[in-house]
Short mmCIF file of C-alpha atoms in Angstrom, two decimals:
data_model
loop_
_atom_site.label_atom_id
_atom_site.label_comp_id
_atom_site.label_asym_id
_atom_site.label_seq_id
_atom_site.Cartn_x
_atom_site.Cartn_y
_atom_site.Cartn_z
CA MET A 405 33.82 -62.60 95.75
CA ASP A 406 33.85 -66.40 95.49
CA LYS A 407 34.01 -67.43 91.83
CA LYS A 408 31.80 -70.44 92.54
CA SER A 409 28.98 -68.43 94.10
CA PRO A 410 25.75 -68.08 92.06
CA SER A 411 25.79 -64.30 92.41
CA TYR A 412 29.32 -64.07 90.92
CA ILE A 413 28.34 -66.34 88.04
CA LEU A 414 25.20 -64.26 87.40
CA ILE A 415 27.03 -60.94 87.50
CA PHE A 416 29.83 -62.29 85.30
CA ILE A 417 27.50 -63.65 82.61
CA VAL A 418 25.41 -60.45 82.57
CA LEU A 419 28.51 -58.29 82.29
CA ILE A 420 30.16 -60.30 79.54
CA SER A 421 26.90 -60.51 77.58
CA PHE A 422 26.53 -56.74 77.87
CA VAL A 423 30.09 -56.03 76.73
CA PHE A 424 29.94 -58.34 73.71
CA GLY A 425 26.39 -57.28 72.87
CA LEU A 426 27.58 -53.69 72.86
CA ALA A 427 30.55 -54.57 70.64
CA ILE A 428 28.35 -56.34 68.06
CA SER A 429 25.79 -53.52 68.09
CA SER A 430 28.57 -50.95 67.59
CA VAL A 431 30.04 -52.81 64.60
CA HIS A 432 26.56 -53.17 63.12
CA TYR A 433 25.81 -49.49 63.69
CA LEU A 434 29.09 -48.38 62.13
CA THR A 435 28.62 -50.54 59.04
CA LEU A 436 24.91 -49.76 58.66
CA PRO A 437 25.34 -47.28 55.76
CA MET A 438 27.40 -49.87 53.85
CA LEU A 439 24.90 -52.65 54.59
CA GLU A 440 21.99 -50.50 53.40
CA LYS A 441 23.85 -49.50 50.24
CA ASN A 442 24.68 -53.15 49.50
CA GLU A 443 21.08 -54.19 50.10
CA ALA A 444 19.80 -51.51 47.72
CA LEU A 445 22.33 -52.57 45.07
CA HIS A 446 21.34 -56.22 45.41
CA LYS A 447 17.64 -55.40 45.14
CA ASN A 448 18.11 -53.15 42.11
CA ARG A 449 20.29 -55.77 40.45
CA ILE A 450 17.65 -58.47 40.99
CA ILE A 451 14.84 -56.21 39.70
CA SER A 452 16.93 -55.41 36.60
CA GLN A 453 17.67 -59.08 35.99
CA ALA A 454 14.04 -60.08 36.55
CA PHE A 455 12.85 -57.55 33.96
CA MET A 456 15.84 -58.35 31.73
CA LEU A 457 16.93 -54.72 31.53
CA ASP A 458 20.07 -53.74 29.66
CA VAL A 459 22.36 -52.30 32.30
CA GLU A 460 25.67 -50.94 31.02
CA LYS A 461 27.78 -51.33 34.15
CA ASP A 462 27.60 -53.34 37.36
CA THR A 463 27.38 -50.21 39.51
CA PRO A 464 24.66 -48.97 41.89
CA GLU A 465 24.12 -45.89 39.72
CA ALA A 466 23.71 -47.90 36.51
CA TYR A 467 21.05 -50.13 38.08
CA GLU A 468 19.25 -47.14 39.60
CA ASP A 469 19.24 -45.37 36.22
CA ALA A 470 17.92 -48.44 34.40
CA ILE A 471 15.13 -48.95 36.91
CA ARG A 472 14.20 -45.25 36.89
CA GLN A 473 14.09 -45.30 33.09
CA PHE A 474 12.19 -48.54 32.51
CA ILE A 475 10.29 -49.50 35.65
CA LYS A 476 7.36 -47.81 37.35
CA ILE A 477 7.17 -48.78 41.01
CA ASP A 478 3.86 -48.93 42.85
CA SER A 479 2.49 -51.04 45.68
CA ILE A 480 -0.11 -53.77 45.99
CA GLU A 481 -1.63 -55.54 48.98
CA ILE A 482 -0.74 -59.20 49.38
CA LYS A 483 -1.64 -61.10 52.55
CA ARG A 484 -2.60 -57.83 54.24
CA GLU A 485 0.82 -56.40 53.57
CA LYS A 486 1.86 -53.75 51.06
CA VAL A 487 4.46 -55.12 48.68
CA GLU A 488 6.21 -53.49 45.74
CA PHE A 489 4.51 -53.80 42.38
CA PHE A 490 6.42 -53.09 39.16
CA ARG A 491 5.36 -52.19 35.62
CA HIS A 492 7.71 -52.10 32.64
CA ARG A 493 7.23 -48.74 30.91
CA GLU A 494 7.88 -50.09 27.42
CA LYS A 495 7.01 -53.79 27.48
CA ASP A 496 3.84 -55.50 28.69
CA TYR A 497 5.52 -56.86 31.79
CA ILE A 498 4.39 -56.55 35.37
CA GLY A 499 5.93 -57.97 38.51
CA PHE A 500 5.73 -58.00 42.26
CA ILE A 501 7.71 -59.11 45.28
CA PHE A 502 6.54 -62.42 46.69
CA LYS A 503 7.31 -63.53 50.21
CA GLY A 504 6.81 -66.62 52.30
CA LEU A 505 8.37 -69.02 54.72
CA GLY A 506 10.99 -71.38 53.32
CA PHE A 507 12.22 -74.54 55.01
CA TRP A 508 14.37 -72.54 57.44
CA GLU A 509 13.71 -68.85 57.06
CA PRO A 510 11.64 -66.45 54.95
CA ILE A 511 12.20 -66.41 51.20
CA SER A 512 11.46 -63.43 48.98
CA GLY A 513 11.79 -62.88 45.28
CA ILE A 514 10.43 -61.12 42.23
CA ILE A 515 8.04 -62.70 39.78
CA VAL A 516 7.53 -61.00 36.43
CA MET A 517 4.54 -61.87 34.24
CA ASP A 518 2.93 -60.68 31.07
CA ARG A 519 0.19 -58.11 31.59
CA ASP A 520 -2.55 -60.70 30.88
CA LEU A 521 -1.16 -62.87 33.68
CA GLU A 522 -1.03 -65.88 31.40
CA LYS A 523 2.63 -66.68 31.65
CA ILE A 524 5.67 -66.00 33.77
CA ILE A 525 8.40 -63.97 32.10
CA ASN A 526 11.02 -64.42 34.77
CA LEU A 527 11.57 -65.22 38.42
CA LYS A 528 14.45 -64.19 40.64
CA ILE A 529 15.16 -64.85 44.31
CA LEU A 530 15.92 -61.79 46.45
CA GLU A 531 16.60 -63.35 49.83
CA GLN A 532 16.84 -66.90 51.08
CA LYS A 533 18.72 -68.75 53.82
CA GLU A 534 18.03 -72.33 52.80
CA THR A 535 20.49 -75.20 53.19
CA PRO A 536 23.67 -74.49 51.18
CA GLY A 537 24.06 -76.92 48.31
CA LEU A 538 20.43 -78.08 48.58
CA GLY A 539 17.55 -75.64 49.11
CA ALA A 540 19.84 -72.66 48.50
CA ARG A 541 20.02 -73.77 44.87
CA ILE A 542 16.62 -72.12 44.26
CA GLU A 543 18.51 -68.99 43.26
CA GLU A 544 20.71 -70.75 40.71
CA PRO A 545 20.00 -69.85 37.06
CA TRP A 546 19.28 -73.46 35.96
CA PHE A 547 16.38 -73.49 38.43
CA THR A 548 14.98 -69.98 37.99
CA GLU A 549 15.28 -70.14 34.17
CA GLN A 550 12.71 -72.94 34.19
CA PHE A 551 10.08 -70.37 35.14
CA GLN A 552 10.60 -68.37 31.95
CA GLN A 553 7.54 -68.76 29.68
CA LEU A 554 5.84 -71.00 32.24
CA ALA A 555 2.04 -71.03 32.00
CA ILE A 556 -0.03 -70.04 35.03
CA LYS A 557 -3.10 -72.27 35.51
CA TRP A 558 -5.44 -69.85 37.24
CA ASN A 559 -8.32 -72.34 37.42
CA ASP A 560 -6.27 -74.78 39.41
CA ASN A 561 -5.24 -74.54 43.09
CA GLN A 562 -1.75 -75.32 41.93
CA LYS A 563 -1.22 -72.51 39.49
CA ILE A 564 2.34 -73.61 39.08
CA ILE A 565 3.86 -76.92 40.14
CA ILE A 566 7.40 -77.60 41.33
CA GLY A 567 8.10 -81.32 41.19
CA ALA A 568 6.31 -84.43 40.02
CA THR A 569 2.71 -84.32 38.79
CA SER A 570 0.26 -86.86 37.42
CA ASN A 571 -1.10 -84.19 35.08
CA PRO A 572 0.02 -84.95 31.51
CA ASP A 573 -0.22 -81.21 30.65
CA LYS A 574 3.14 -80.03 31.87
CA SER A 575 3.05 -76.42 30.74
CA ASN A 576 3.08 -75.18 34.35
CA VAL A 577 5.57 -77.67 35.83
CA VAL A 578 9.09 -76.92 37.01
CA GLU A 579 11.69 -79.54 37.87
CA THR A 580 12.32 -79.83 41.59
CA ILE A 581 15.73 -79.69 43.31
CA THR A 582 17.00 -83.13 44.26
CA GLY A 583 17.36 -83.39 48.03
CA ALA A 584 15.48 -80.16 48.67
CA SER A 585 11.83 -81.16 48.42
CA GLN A 586 10.88 -79.16 51.54
CA THR A 587 12.28 -75.93 50.08
CA SER A 588 10.74 -76.70 46.68
CA ASP A 589 7.33 -77.32 48.28
CA ALA A 590 7.61 -74.16 50.38
CA LEU A 591 8.49 -72.11 47.30
CA MET A 592 5.65 -73.66 45.28
CA ASN A 593 3.10 -72.99 48.02
CA MET A 594 4.21 -69.42 48.56
CA LEU A 595 4.14 -68.70 44.83
CA ASN A 596 0.63 -70.13 44.45
CA GLU A 597 -0.67 -68.22 47.48
CA ASN A 598 1.01 -64.97 46.43
CA LEU A 599 -0.25 -65.30 42.84
CA ALA A 600 -3.85 -65.89 44.00
CA GLU A 601 -3.72 -62.84 46.27
CA PHE A 602 -2.03 -60.78 43.61
CA LYS A 603 -4.70 -61.55 41.02
CA LYS A 604 -7.46 -60.60 43.45
CA ASN A 605 -5.98 -57.17 44.04
CA TYR A 606 -4.52 -56.63 40.56
CA LYS A 607 -8.01 -56.07 39.15
CA ASP A 608 -8.11 -52.69 40.86
CA LYS A 609 -4.81 -51.59 39.37
CA MET B 1088 57.86 -74.70 79.84
CA ALA B 1089 55.61 -72.64 77.62
CA ASP B 1090 56.17 -72.73 73.86
CA THR B 1091 58.04 -69.86 72.20
CA PRO B 1092 56.23 -67.87 69.48
CA LYS B 1093 58.28 -69.72 66.85
CA GLN B 1094 57.28 -73.12 68.23
CA ILE B 1095 53.65 -72.00 68.35
CA PHE B 1096 53.73 -71.07 64.67
CA ILE B 1097 55.49 -74.30 63.65
CA LYS B 1098 52.88 -76.32 65.54
CA GLY B 1099 49.88 -74.39 64.18
CA ILE B 1100 51.04 -74.41 60.60
CA TRP B 1101 52.76 -77.78 60.37
CA LYS B 1102 53.21 -80.16 63.33
CA ASP B 1103 49.67 -79.83 64.78
CA ASN B 1104 47.97 -78.41 61.70
CA PRO B 1105 44.24 -78.30 62.50
CA VAL B 1106 43.14 -79.76 59.16
CA PHE B 1107 45.55 -82.47 58.07
CA ARG B 1108 46.86 -83.38 61.54
CA GLN B 1109 43.88 -82.84 63.86
CA VAL B 1110 41.20 -83.31 61.16
CA LEU B 1111 39.16 -80.34 62.42
CA GLY B 1112 37.23 -77.70 60.45
CA ILE B 1113 36.57 -80.16 57.63
CA CYS B 1114 33.03 -78.97 56.82
CA SER B 1115 34.13 -75.50 55.75
CA SER B 1116 37.29 -76.89 54.12
CA LEU B 1117 35.06 -78.84 51.78
CA ALA B 1118 32.43 -76.19 51.28
CA VAL B 1119 34.26 -73.01 50.39
CA THR B 1120 37.31 -74.18 48.47
CA ASN B 1121 35.91 -74.26 44.94
CA LEU B 1122 36.70 -70.55 44.55
CA LEU B 1123 39.87 -68.95 45.88
CA THR B 1124 38.18 -65.62 46.68
CA ASN B 1125 35.62 -67.34 48.93
CA THR B 1126 38.44 -69.31 50.53
CA LEU B 1127 40.40 -66.16 51.33
CA PHE B 1128 37.40 -64.53 53.01
CA MET B 1129 36.72 -67.69 55.03
CA ALA B 1130 40.40 -67.90 55.96
CA PHE B 1131 40.33 -64.30 57.14
CA GLY B 1132 37.22 -65.08 59.22
CA VAL B 1133 38.71 -68.13 60.93
CA MET B 1134 42.07 -66.41 61.57
CA PHE B 1135 40.33 -63.39 63.09
CA VAL B 1136 38.04 -65.46 65.28
CA THR B 1137 40.66 -67.97 66.51
CA ALA B 1138 43.18 -65.24 67.31
CA PHE B 1139 40.81 -62.89 69.11
CA SER B 1140 38.73 -65.53 70.88
CA ASN B 1141 41.93 -67.13 72.18
CA PHE B 1142 43.16 -63.71 73.30
CA THR B 1143 39.91 -62.88 75.08
CA VAL B 1144 39.52 -66.28 76.73
CA SER B 1145 43.09 -66.04 77.98
CA LEU B 1146 42.59 -62.48 79.22
CA LEU B 1147 39.55 -63.54 81.23
CA ARG B 1148 40.82 -66.99 82.26
CA ASP B 1149 41.34 -66.07 85.91
CA HIS B 1150 37.86 -64.58 86.19
CA ILE B 1151 35.74 -67.11 84.27
CA PRO B 1152 33.93 -69.44 86.69
CA ALA B 1153 34.92 -73.04 85.85
CA ARG B 1154 31.30 -74.23 85.80
CA ILE B 1155 30.29 -71.89 83.00
CA ARG B 1156 33.59 -71.66 81.11
CA MET B 1157 32.25 -73.46 78.03
CA ILE B 1158 29.21 -71.15 77.87
CA VAL B 1159 31.47 -68.11 78.15
CA GLN B 1160 33.82 -69.45 75.47
CA VAL B 1161 30.91 -70.04 73.09
CA LEU B 1162 29.61 -66.53 73.81
CA ILE B 1163 33.01 -64.99 73.06
CA ILE B 1164 33.48 -67.05 69.88
CA ALA B 1165 29.93 -66.35 68.68
CA SER B 1166 30.41 -62.62 69.22
CA TYR B 1167 33.56 -62.52 67.11
CA VAL B 1168 31.87 -64.63 64.43
CA MET B 1169 28.97 -62.18 64.31
CA ILE B 1170 31.41 -59.29 63.95
CA VAL B 1171 33.19 -61.08 61.08
CA ASP B 1172 29.83 -61.88 59.49
CA ILE B 1173 28.76 -58.22 59.59
CA LEU B 1174 32.13 -57.06 58.23
CA ILE B 1175 32.08 -59.47 55.27
CA LYS B 1176 28.45 -58.56 54.55
CA ALA B 1177 29.39 -54.88 54.52
CA VAL B 1178 32.59 -55.22 52.50
CA ASN B 1179 31.60 -57.88 49.97
CA PRO B 1180 27.90 -58.84 49.99
CA ASP B 1181 28.24 -61.11 46.93
CA ILE B 1182 30.77 -63.31 48.66
CA HIS B 1183 28.72 -63.15 51.85
CA ARG B 1184 25.72 -64.54 49.99
CA PHE B 1185 27.79 -67.60 49.10
CA ILE B 1186 29.84 -68.21 52.24
CA GLY B 1187 27.42 -66.58 54.72
CA PRO B 1188 26.04 -69.88 56.07
CA TYR B 1189 29.56 -71.19 56.59
CA VAL B 1190 30.70 -68.02 58.34
CA GLY B 1191 27.93 -68.62 60.88
CA LEU B 1192 29.19 -72.15 61.29
CA ILE B 1193 32.63 -70.88 62.37
CA ILE B 1194 31.02 -70.84 65.83
CA THR B 1195 30.89 -74.62 65.76
CA ASN B 1196 34.35 -75.00 64.22
CA CYS B 1197 36.13 -77.38 66.60
CA ILE B 1198 39.48 -75.67 65.98
CA ILE B 1199 38.37 -72.54 67.82
CA MET B 1200 36.70 -74.18 70.79
CA GLY B 1201 39.55 -76.68 71.00
CA ARG B 1202 42.23 -74.00 71.14
CA ALA B 1203 40.28 -71.89 73.62
CA GLU B 1204 39.97 -74.86 75.97
CA ALA B 1205 43.36 -76.52 75.38
CA PHE B 1206 45.60 -73.48 75.03
CA ALA B 1207 44.06 -70.11 75.83
CA SER B 1208 42.63 -71.11 79.19
CA GLN B 1209 46.15 -72.05 80.38
CA ASN B 1210 48.46 -69.53 78.68
CA THR B 1211 49.09 -65.79 78.54
CA PRO B 1212 46.99 -63.56 76.24
CA TRP B 1213 49.86 -62.81 73.85
CA LEU B 1214 50.87 -66.46 73.37
CA SER B 1215 47.19 -67.42 73.07
CA PHE B 1216 46.70 -64.79 70.39
CA LEU B 1217 49.69 -66.17 68.47
CA ASP B 1218 48.43 -69.73 68.90
CA GLY B 1219 45.01 -68.77 67.52
CA LEU B 1220 46.63 -66.90 64.66
CA ALA B 1221 48.96 -69.82 63.88
CA MET B 1222 46.11 -72.32 63.91
CA GLY B 1223 44.11 -69.98 61.67
CA ILE B 1224 47.04 -69.68 59.29
CA GLY B 1225 47.50 -73.47 59.31
CA TYR B 1226 43.83 -73.94 58.45
CA SER B 1227 43.97 -71.20 55.82
CA LEU B 1228 47.04 -72.56 54.04
CA VAL B 1229 45.44 -75.98 53.56
CA LEU B 1230 42.26 -74.36 52.23
CA ILE B 1231 44.26 -72.15 49.88
CA VAL B 1232 46.21 -75.12 48.50
CA ILE B 1233 42.94 -76.99 47.84
CA ALA B 1234 41.35 -73.92 46.24
CA LEU B 1235 44.42 -73.35 44.06
CA VAL B 1236 43.72 -76.71 42.44
CA ARG B 1237 39.91 -76.76 42.50
CA GLU B 1238 39.22 -73.34 40.99
CA PRO B 1239 41.50 -73.65 37.94
CA MET B 1240 40.38 -77.22 37.25
CA GLY B 1241 36.70 -76.62 37.95
CA PHE B 1242 36.14 -73.14 36.56
CA GLY B 1243 39.24 -72.38 34.48
CA THR B 1244 39.84 -69.26 36.55
CA LEU B 1245 42.00 -68.07 39.40
CA LEU B 1246 40.61 -65.41 41.72
CA GLY B 1247 37.90 -65.05 39.09
CA PHE B 1248 40.37 -64.23 36.27
CA PRO B 1249 40.41 -66.62 33.27
CA LEU B 1250 43.52 -68.78 32.92
CA PRO B 1251 45.76 -67.69 30.02
CA GLY B 1252 44.78 -69.31 26.71
CA ARG B 1253 42.26 -71.57 28.39
CA GLU B 1254 40.20 -71.88 25.20
CA ILE B 1255 43.04 -73.94 23.72
CA TRP B 1256 44.14 -76.29 26.47
CA TRP B 1257 41.68 -76.21 29.36
CA HIS B 1258 38.95 -78.76 29.87
CA GLN B 1259 36.50 -78.50 32.75
CA TRP B 1260 36.68 -81.05 35.57
CA THR B 1261 33.15 -80.63 36.88
CA ILE B 1262 33.91 -82.88 39.85
CA MET B 1263 36.30 -80.24 41.17
CA VAL B 1264 33.43 -77.77 41.54
CA MET B 1265 31.40 -80.31 43.48
CA ALA B 1266 31.88 -81.73 47.00
CA PRO B 1267 33.61 -84.97 45.87
CA GLY B 1268 36.42 -82.87 44.34
CA ALA B 1269 36.99 -81.32 47.76
CA PHE B 1270 37.10 -84.75 49.40
CA PHE B 1271 39.69 -85.97 46.89
CA MET B 1272 41.82 -82.88 47.28
CA LEU B 1273 41.64 -82.91 51.08
CA ALA B 1274 42.64 -86.57 51.14
CA ILE B 1275 45.56 -85.92 48.77
CA VAL B 1276 46.80 -82.93 50.79
CA THR B 1277 46.50 -84.92 54.05
CA TRP B 1278 48.28 -87.91 52.51
CA ILE B 1279 51.22 -85.88 51.13
CA SER B 1280 51.69 -83.80 54.27
CA ARG B 1281 51.49 -86.84 56.57
CA LYS B 1282 53.97 -88.67 54.36
CA ILE B 1283 56.42 -85.75 54.57
CA GLN B 1284 55.89 -85.50 58.34
CA LEU B 1285 56.56 -89.22 58.82
CA ASN B 1286 59.70 -89.06 56.68
CA LEU B 1287 60.97 -86.07 58.65
CA GLU B 1288 60.27 -87.87 61.93
CA LYS B 1289 62.11 -90.99 60.70
CA GLY B 1290 65.02 -88.89 59.45
CA GLY B 1291 65.23 -87.12 62.80
CA LYS B 1292 65.65 -90.36 64.74
#
């Protein structure tokens, strides 16, 4: 068959796409148990850090044990989707998984608050694919630690603020990331929307 | 006459080194070299992709229609990058979280596309494989040299292990953790290696 003919080109591209697609799918399928295990470890580690649990070792079993011992897991509806809702068995802490669209791709994380919903205890990012060195810094401790003890202004549309504000009361303001205002805004909006929805449905809990 | 395997390795590692001679793959050279462990994973990724994409392009060179050769090369490279991405995610998710965005960018690394077009499409699969491997090694060695300076100076560690007695003598060079430290180091490595190359060339005449 003539290599320049459209039919040859079409058959060639279909064939090569199929072969490489199959190869990628096979590698993904073979590593799936490892990927799932890693994902579970990462999630348990983030939950433990968000609730500031004492975990003896950095092993999947240690995190699982700590969560089983200290955290009660339930679900709550946010934006017409069931998300995980956590209660600390010994302290007055509650938390849930927030989700939303970042600058590039979805962001998810865990926000832990006191049971009266007056202040944030901790915030940790579960997944993000923002720009490395800029938006991706939302998961760095210097940024997430700013949320600890942050007040939540329920009467305001902006329950928490990331970035500059004209409001002299700065109890609910977090410093933004230089050069990543789009990610900071996206995170702020998703937190405010998720918090509003959470409060609506938390009453029934 | 085609190069011998020895000549291919000398060119990839020294004479035509992709980083300090061809100034390719600079983005990842700057991004991942503040920790040696990240550098080693990135080096593995680039070596794997250059070697196997060169091999595959060479294997198919008589069948790839000239009009779509670039598309096919990108497809082959992207497939290998996705395989590397899945493997790193499965083996070491913590490192994947840091270097993940750069692993994806291996697809656009000019070293790989350049070698596929300049070498693999005109040489035998075995020589092409060696050429890809040599270029990958050449790239990796430069990155390792940079990381061997940046990590100890920036973090006081090597492969994550604290330097001996660092409490007494070590003082952090924060700039080495940041992008400017990578620029300085890359410029120094390029300068020294070019100087040696020029001296050798002069001495040979």
